[in-house]
mmCIF file of C-alpha atoms in Angstrom:
data_model
loop_
_atom_site.group_PDB
_atom_site.id
_atom_site.type_symbol
_atom_site.label_atom_id
_atom_site.label_comp_id
_atom_site.label_asym_id
_atom_site.label_seq_id
_atom_site.Cartn_x
_atom_site.Cartn_y
_atom_site.Cartn_z
ATOM 1 C CA UNK V 180 0.151 -0.042 -0.022
ATOM 2 C CA UNK V 181 1.160 4.257 -0.709
ATOM 3 C CA UNK V 182 3.094 5.573 2.214
ATOM 4 C CA UNK V 183 1.194 8.643 2.595
ATOM 5 C CA UNK V 184 2.785 10.827 4.779
ATOM 6 C CA UNK V 185 0.855 13.340 7.352
ATOM 7 C CA UNK V 186 -0.190 16.442 6.764
ATOM 8 C CA UNK V 187 -0.043 19.659 8.717
ATOM 9 C CA UNK V 188 -3.190 20.683 9.655
ATOM 10 C CA UNK V 189 -2.032 24.724 7.524
ATOM 11 C CA UNK V 190 -1.295 22.976 4.507
ATOM 12 C CA UNK V 191 -4.438 21.521 4.518
ATOM 13 C CA UNK V 192 -6.454 24.182 4.985
ATOM 14 C CA UNK V 193 -4.685 26.438 1.992
ATOM 15 C CA UNK V 194 -4.842 23.032 0.007
ATOM 16 C CA UNK V 195 -9.155 22.860 0.803
ATOM 17 C CA UNK V 196 -9.389 26.704 -0.172
ATOM 18 C CA UNK V 197 -7.154 27.194 -3.998
ATOM 19 C CA UNK V 198 -9.091 23.784 -5.010
ATOM 20 C CA UNK V 199 -12.293 24.354 -6.852
ATOM 21 C CA UNK V 200 -14.855 22.126 -6.051
ATOM 22 C CA UNK V 201 -18.175 21.193 -9.357
ATOM 23 C CA UNK V 202 -21.080 19.648 -7.570
ATOM 24 C CA UNK V 203 -22.032 17.088 -10.206
ATOM 25 C CA UNK V 204 -24.831 17.190 -10.941
ATOM 26 C CA UNK V 205 -28.427 14.303 -11.300
ATOM 27 C CA UNK V 206 -30.672 17.016 -13.786
ATOM 28 C CA UNK V 207 -33.467 16.542 -11.055
ATOM 29 C CA UNK V 208 -33.136 20.942 -10.499
ATOM 30 C CA UNK V 209 -35.112 19.726 -6.761
ATOM 31 C CA UNK V 210 -32.274 17.109 -5.935
ATOM 32 C CA UNK V 211 -29.342 18.967 -7.327
ATOM 33 C CA UNK V 212 -30.608 21.857 -4.705
ATOM 34 C CA UNK V 213 -30.564 19.399 -1.938
ATOM 35 C CA UNK V 214 -27.453 17.593 -2.898
ATOM 36 C CA UNK V 215 -24.408 18.979 -3.809
ATOM 37 C CA UNK V 216 -22.906 15.172 -5.010
ATOM 38 C CA UNK V 217 -18.991 15.726 -5.011
ATOM 39 C CA UNK V 218 -16.228 13.306 -7.225
ATOM 40 C CA UNK V 219 -15.293 10.976 -4.456
ATOM 41 C CA UNK V 220 -17.536 10.976 -2.254
ATOM 42 C CA UNK V 221 -20.608 8.238 -1.978
ATOM 43 C CA UNK V 222 -23.881 8.482 -1.785
ATOM 44 C CA UNK V 223 -27.013 5.976 -0.682
ATOM 45 C CA UNK V 224 -29.953 5.853 -2.323
ATOM 46 C CA UNK V 225 -32.130 4.128 0.261
ATOM 47 C CA UNK V 226 -35.869 3.515 0.245
ATOM 48 C CA UNK V 227 -38.760 0.180 0.828
ATOM 49 C CA UNK V 228 -38.849 -2.116 -1.317
ATOM 50 C CA UNK V 229 -40.970 -1.264 -4.523
ATOM 51 C CA UNK V 230 -40.501 2.898 -3.910
ATOM 52 C CA UNK V 231 -38.830 3.695 -7.157
ATOM 53 C CA UNK V 232 -35.348 3.574 -6.251
ATOM 54 C CA UNK V 233 -33.582 1.342 -9.258
ATOM 55 C CA UNK V 234 -35.902 3.603 -11.454
ATOM 56 C CA UNK V 235 -34.299 7.162 -9.962
ATOM 57 C CA UNK V 236 -30.798 5.839 -10.182
ATOM 58 C CA UNK V 237 -31.496 4.687 -13.496
ATOM 59 C CA UNK V 238 -32.167 8.164 -14.251
ATOM 60 C CA UNK V 239 -30.365 9.613 -12.432
ATOM 61 C CA UNK V 240 -27.398 7.678 -14.530
ATOM 62 C CA UNK V 241 -28.365 8.828 -18.056
ATOM 63 C CA UNK V 242 -29.085 12.007 -17.314
ATOM 64 C CA UNK V 243 -25.291 12.139 -16.250
ATOM 65 C CA UNK V 244 -24.551 9.240 -19.015
ATOM 66 C CA UNK V 245 -25.464 12.292 -21.467
ATOM 67 C CA UNK V 246 -22.320 14.345 -20.868
ATOM 68 C CA UNK V 247 -19.422 11.646 -18.778
ATOM 69 C CA UNK V 248 -18.818 8.396 -18.149
ATOM 70 C CA UNK V 249 -21.063 6.058 -15.305
ATOM 71 C CA UNK V 250 -21.489 2.529 -14.525
ATOM 72 C CA UNK V 251 -23.957 1.113 -13.335
ATOM 73 C CA UNK V 252 -23.074 -2.151 -11.271
ATOM 74 C CA UNK V 253 -27.096 -3.779 -11.379
ATOM 75 C CA UNK V 254 -26.933 -7.894 -9.288
ATOM 76 C CA UNK V 255 -30.377 -7.427 -9.310
ATOM 77 C CA UNK V 256 -31.530 -7.095 -13.052
ATOM 78 C CA UNK V 257 -30.215 -8.671 -16.458
ATOM 79 C CA UNK V 258 -28.505 -5.953 -18.668
ATOM 80 C CA UNK V 259 -31.563 -6.771 -20.816
ATOM 81 C CA UNK V 260 -33.499 -5.255 -17.954
ATOM 82 C CA UNK V 261 -31.759 -2.765 -16.886
ATOM 83 C CA UNK V 262 -31.394 -1.358 -20.903
ATOM 84 C CA UNK V 263 -34.969 -1.215 -21.937
ATOM 85 C CA UNK V 264 -36.057 -0.302 -18.804
ATOM 86 C CA UNK V 265 -33.698 3.244 -18.769
ATOM 87 C CA UNK V 266 -35.013 4.058 -22.513
ATOM 88 C CA UNK V 267 -38.885 2.810 -21.646
ATOM 89 C CA UNK V 268 -38.424 5.493 -18.717
ATOM 90 C CA UNK V 269 -36.178 8.453 -20.608
ATOM 91 C CA UNK V 270 -38.637 7.794 -23.850
ATOM 92 C CA UNK V 271 -41.802 7.122 -22.022
ATOM 93 C CA UNK V 272 -42.506 4.024 -23.158
ATOM 94 C CA UNK V 273 -44.948 1.376 -21.208
ATOM 95 C CA UNK V 274 -42.359 -1.495 -19.785
ATOM 96 C CA UNK V 275 -45.108 -4.182 -20.466
ATOM 97 C CA UNK V 276 -45.683 -3.478 -23.940
ATOM 98 C CA UNK V 277 -41.566 -4.614 -23.911
ATOM 99 C CA UNK V 278 -41.997 -7.684 -21.987
ATOM 100 C CA UNK V 279 -45.033 -8.655 -23.807
ATOM 101 C CA UNK V 280 -43.258 -7.460 -27.617
ATOM 102 C CA UNK V 281 -45.545 -4.812 -28.764
ATOM 103 C CA UNK V 282 -43.211 -2.099 -30.283
ATOM 104 C CA UNK V 283 -43.429 -1.383 -33.273
ATOM 105 C CA UNK V 284 -40.688 -1.112 -35.578
ATOM 106 C CA UNK V 285 -40.035 2.487 -35.243
ATOM 107 C CA UNK V 286 -39.838 2.784 -31.523
ATOM 108 C CA UNK V 287 -37.051 0.131 -31.592
ATOM 109 C CA UNK V 288 -35.517 1.937 -34.530
ATOM 110 C CA UNK V 289 -35.880 4.847 -31.723
ATOM 111 C CA UNK V 290 -35.066 3.778 -29.349
ATOM 112 C CA UNK V 291 -31.438 1.939 -30.799
ATOM 113 C CA UNK V 292 -30.535 5.220 -32.287
ATOM 114 C CA UNK V 293 -31.416 7.775 -28.537
ATOM 115 C CA UNK V 294 -29.419 4.682 -26.888
ATOM 116 C CA UNK V 295 -26.323 6.254 -28.433
ATOM 117 C CA UNK V 296 -25.840 9.650 -27.304
ATOM 118 C CA UNK V 297 -24.821 8.298 -24.057
ATOM 119 C CA UNK V 298 -22.223 6.865 -22.491
ATOM 120 C CA UNK V 299 -23.689 4.184 -20.291
ATOM 121 C CA UNK V 300 -21.579 1.178 -19.509
ATOM 122 C CA UNK V 301 -24.123 -0.895 -18.151
ATOM 123 C CA UNK V 302 -21.059 -3.992 -15.676
ATOM 124 C CA UNK V 303 -22.687 -7.244 -12.978
ATOM 125 C CA UNK V 304 -19.410 -7.088 -10.350
ATOM 126 C CA UNK V 305 -19.800 -9.395 -7.765
ATOM 127 C CA UNK V 306 -17.486 -7.849 -6.265
ATOM 128 C CA UNK V 307 -16.375 -3.832 -5.175
ATOM 129 C CA UNK V 308 -13.029 -5.740 -6.443
ATOM 130 C CA UNK V 309 -14.274 -6.826 -9.341
ATOM 131 C CA UNK V 310 -15.251 -3.773 -10.477
ATOM 132 C CA UNK V 311 -12.513 -1.747 -9.598
ATOM 133 C CA UNK V 312 -10.428 -3.648 -11.096
ATOM 134 C CA UNK V 313 -12.596 -2.044 -15.018
ATOM 135 C CA UNK V 314 -13.055 1.531 -14.132
ATOM 136 C CA UNK V 315 -8.959 1.078 -13.864
ATOM 137 C CA UNK V 316 -8.731 -0.498 -17.236
ATOM 138 C CA UNK V 317 -10.523 2.327 -18.411
ATOM 139 C CA UNK V 318 -9.264 5.096 -17.455
ATOM 140 C CA UNK V 319 -5.597 3.301 -18.083
ATOM 141 C CA UNK V 320 -7.046 3.222 -21.553
ATOM 142 C CA UNK V 321 -8.861 5.293 -21.710
ATOM 143 C CA UNK V 322 -9.068 9.670 -22.272
ATOM 144 C CA UNK V 323 -12.408 9.927 -20.797
ATOM 145 C CA UNK V 324 -12.754 8.684 -17.386
ATOM 146 C CA UNK V 325 -15.214 7.486 -15.175
ATOM 147 C CA UNK V 326 -17.043 9.965 -13.429
ATOM 148 C CA UNK V 327 -19.507 7.582 -11.348
ATOM 149 C CA UNK V 328 -20.453 4.686 -10.845
ATOM 150 C CA UNK V 329 -24.428 3.608 -9.161
ATOM 151 C CA UNK V 330 -24.489 0.189 -7.673
ATOM 152 C CA UNK V 331 -27.478 -1.125 -7.136
ATOM 153 C CA UNK V 332 -27.734 -2.743 -4.891
ATOM 154 C CA UNK V 333 -25.753 -2.504 -1.507
ATOM 155 C CA UNK V 334 -26.899 -5.770 -0.125
ATOM 156 C CA UNK V 335 -27.092 -7.612 -3.222
ATOM 157 C CA UNK V 336 -22.539 -7.291 -3.153
ATOM 158 C CA UNK V 337 -20.246 -9.762 -2.028
ATOM 159 C CA UNK V 338 -16.826 -8.746 0.466
ATOM 160 C CA UNK V 339 -15.266 -10.917 -1.362
ATOM 161 C CA UNK V 340 -13.886 -12.373 2.122
ATOM 162 C CA UNK V 341 -15.053 -15.135 4.459
ATOM 163 C CA UNK V 342 -17.519 -13.505 6.618
ATOM 164 C CA UNK V 343 -20.249 -14.823 8.878
ATOM 165 C CA UNK V 344 -21.836 -11.321 9.627
ATOM 166 C CA UNK V 345 -23.666 -10.648 6.687
ATOM 167 C CA UNK V 346 -23.435 -6.555 8.151
ATOM 168 C CA UNK V 347 -19.974 -7.213 8.978
ATOM 169 C CA UNK V 348 -19.477 -8.183 4.494
ATOM 170 C CA UNK V 349 -22.139 -5.811 4.154
ATOM 171 C CA UNK V 350 -20.092 -3.235 5.699
ATOM 172 C CA UNK V 351 -17.118 -4.036 3.911
ATOM 173 C CA UNK V 352 -18.661 -3.350 1.029
ATOM 174 C CA UNK V 353 -19.370 0.427 1.286
ATOM 175 C CA UNK V 354 -16.862 1.283 2.844
ATOM 176 C CA UNK V 355 -14.429 -0.489 -0.174
ATOM 177 C CA UNK V 356 -17.240 1.406 -2.518
ATOM 178 C CA UNK V 357 -15.796 5.068 -0.975
ATOM 179 C CA UNK V 358 -12.818 3.710 -1.047
ATOM 180 C CA UNK V 359 -13.160 3.828 -4.748
ATOM 181 C CA UNK V 360 -14.932 6.935 -4.599
ATOM 182 C CA UNK V 361 -11.549 8.417 -3.818
ATOM 183 C CA UNK V 362 -9.377 6.322 -5.398
ATOM 184 C CA UNK V 363 -10.896 7.190 -8.412
ATOM 185 C CA UNK V 364 -12.358 11.001 -8.060
ATOM 186 C CA UNK V 365 -15.679 10.063 -9.068
ATOM 187 C CA UNK V 366 -18.829 9.962 -7.187
ATOM 188 C CA UNK V 367 -19.853 6.705 -6.287
ATOM 189 C CA UNK V 368 -24.229 6.545 -4.954
ATOM 190 C CA UNK V 369 -24.647 2.973 -3.577
ATOM 191 C CA UNK V 370 -29.048 1.510 -3.091
ATOM 192 C CA UNK V 371 -29.842 0.098 -0.364
ATOM 193 C CA UNK V 372 -32.996 -1.130 1.019
ATOM 194 C CA UNK V 373 -34.720 0.283 4.407
ATOM 195 C CA UNK V 374 -35.978 -2.825 6.013
ATOM 196 C CA UNK V 375 -39.676 -3.091 6.021
ATOM 197 C CA UNK V 376 -40.693 -1.493 9.990
ATOM 198 C CA UNK V 377 -37.854 1.540 9.449
ATOM 199 C CA UNK V 378 -41.113 3.958 8.945
ATOM 200 C CA UNK V 379 -43.456 4.275 11.419
ATOM 201 C CA UNK V 380 -45.880 7.416 12.429
ATOM 202 C CA UNK V 381 -44.409 9.378 9.469
ATOM 203 C CA UNK V 382 -40.497 9.441 11.318
ATOM 204 C CA UNK V 383 -37.742 10.629 8.649
ATOM 205 C CA UNK V 384 -36.375 6.569 7.801
ATOM 206 C CA UNK V 385 -32.755 7.461 9.936
ATOM 207 C CA UNK V 386 -29.271 4.890 9.489
ATOM 208 C CA UNK V 387 -29.792 2.208 11.178
ATOM 209 C CA UNK V 388 -32.728 1.238 9.319
ATOM 210 C CA UNK V 389 -31.092 -0.128 6.022
ATOM 211 C CA UNK V 390 -31.735 -3.423 5.886
#
């Protein structure tokens, strides 16, 4: 591991003052006003099952992929499902028509042409180590670096380490993803499920409600 020397507080403050911050915009104005997503940081989108967090994440990925390179890692849906549901969302096509084979040839052609606009890379890596390997390969071989990674979702990944405690393993996965974001100066967004009894009496979800 690289030996990082301690930095004097004065020097750290000087570096921070000189640094220009460039928040990443998601394309959702209200969300961008509430959150300042910065390269090197990790954010969590958490909700109970069926609340639409995956749909929201796919739209954020598409918005970002319109101007930067995005990795969308899904362990829940196949690449066919992710790609078609994403394009249906942005083109306002009912996804049920896809699985019923009801798309017209014109719609298929428009979908294919429209999809070329977005630099969204779909992947199905099981561990943070696999994900990092391909981020590093991309950044070493291309002038276009990865700007954002979306993981759908956190609890479906594996740490790669043998552990009998799933809660500890998920914590390890979270830490590793955060380190990847810092190391490659990219925005990391991980989706997480909330336990079904997390929100009672209208209370706002808290960190301990993560499933």
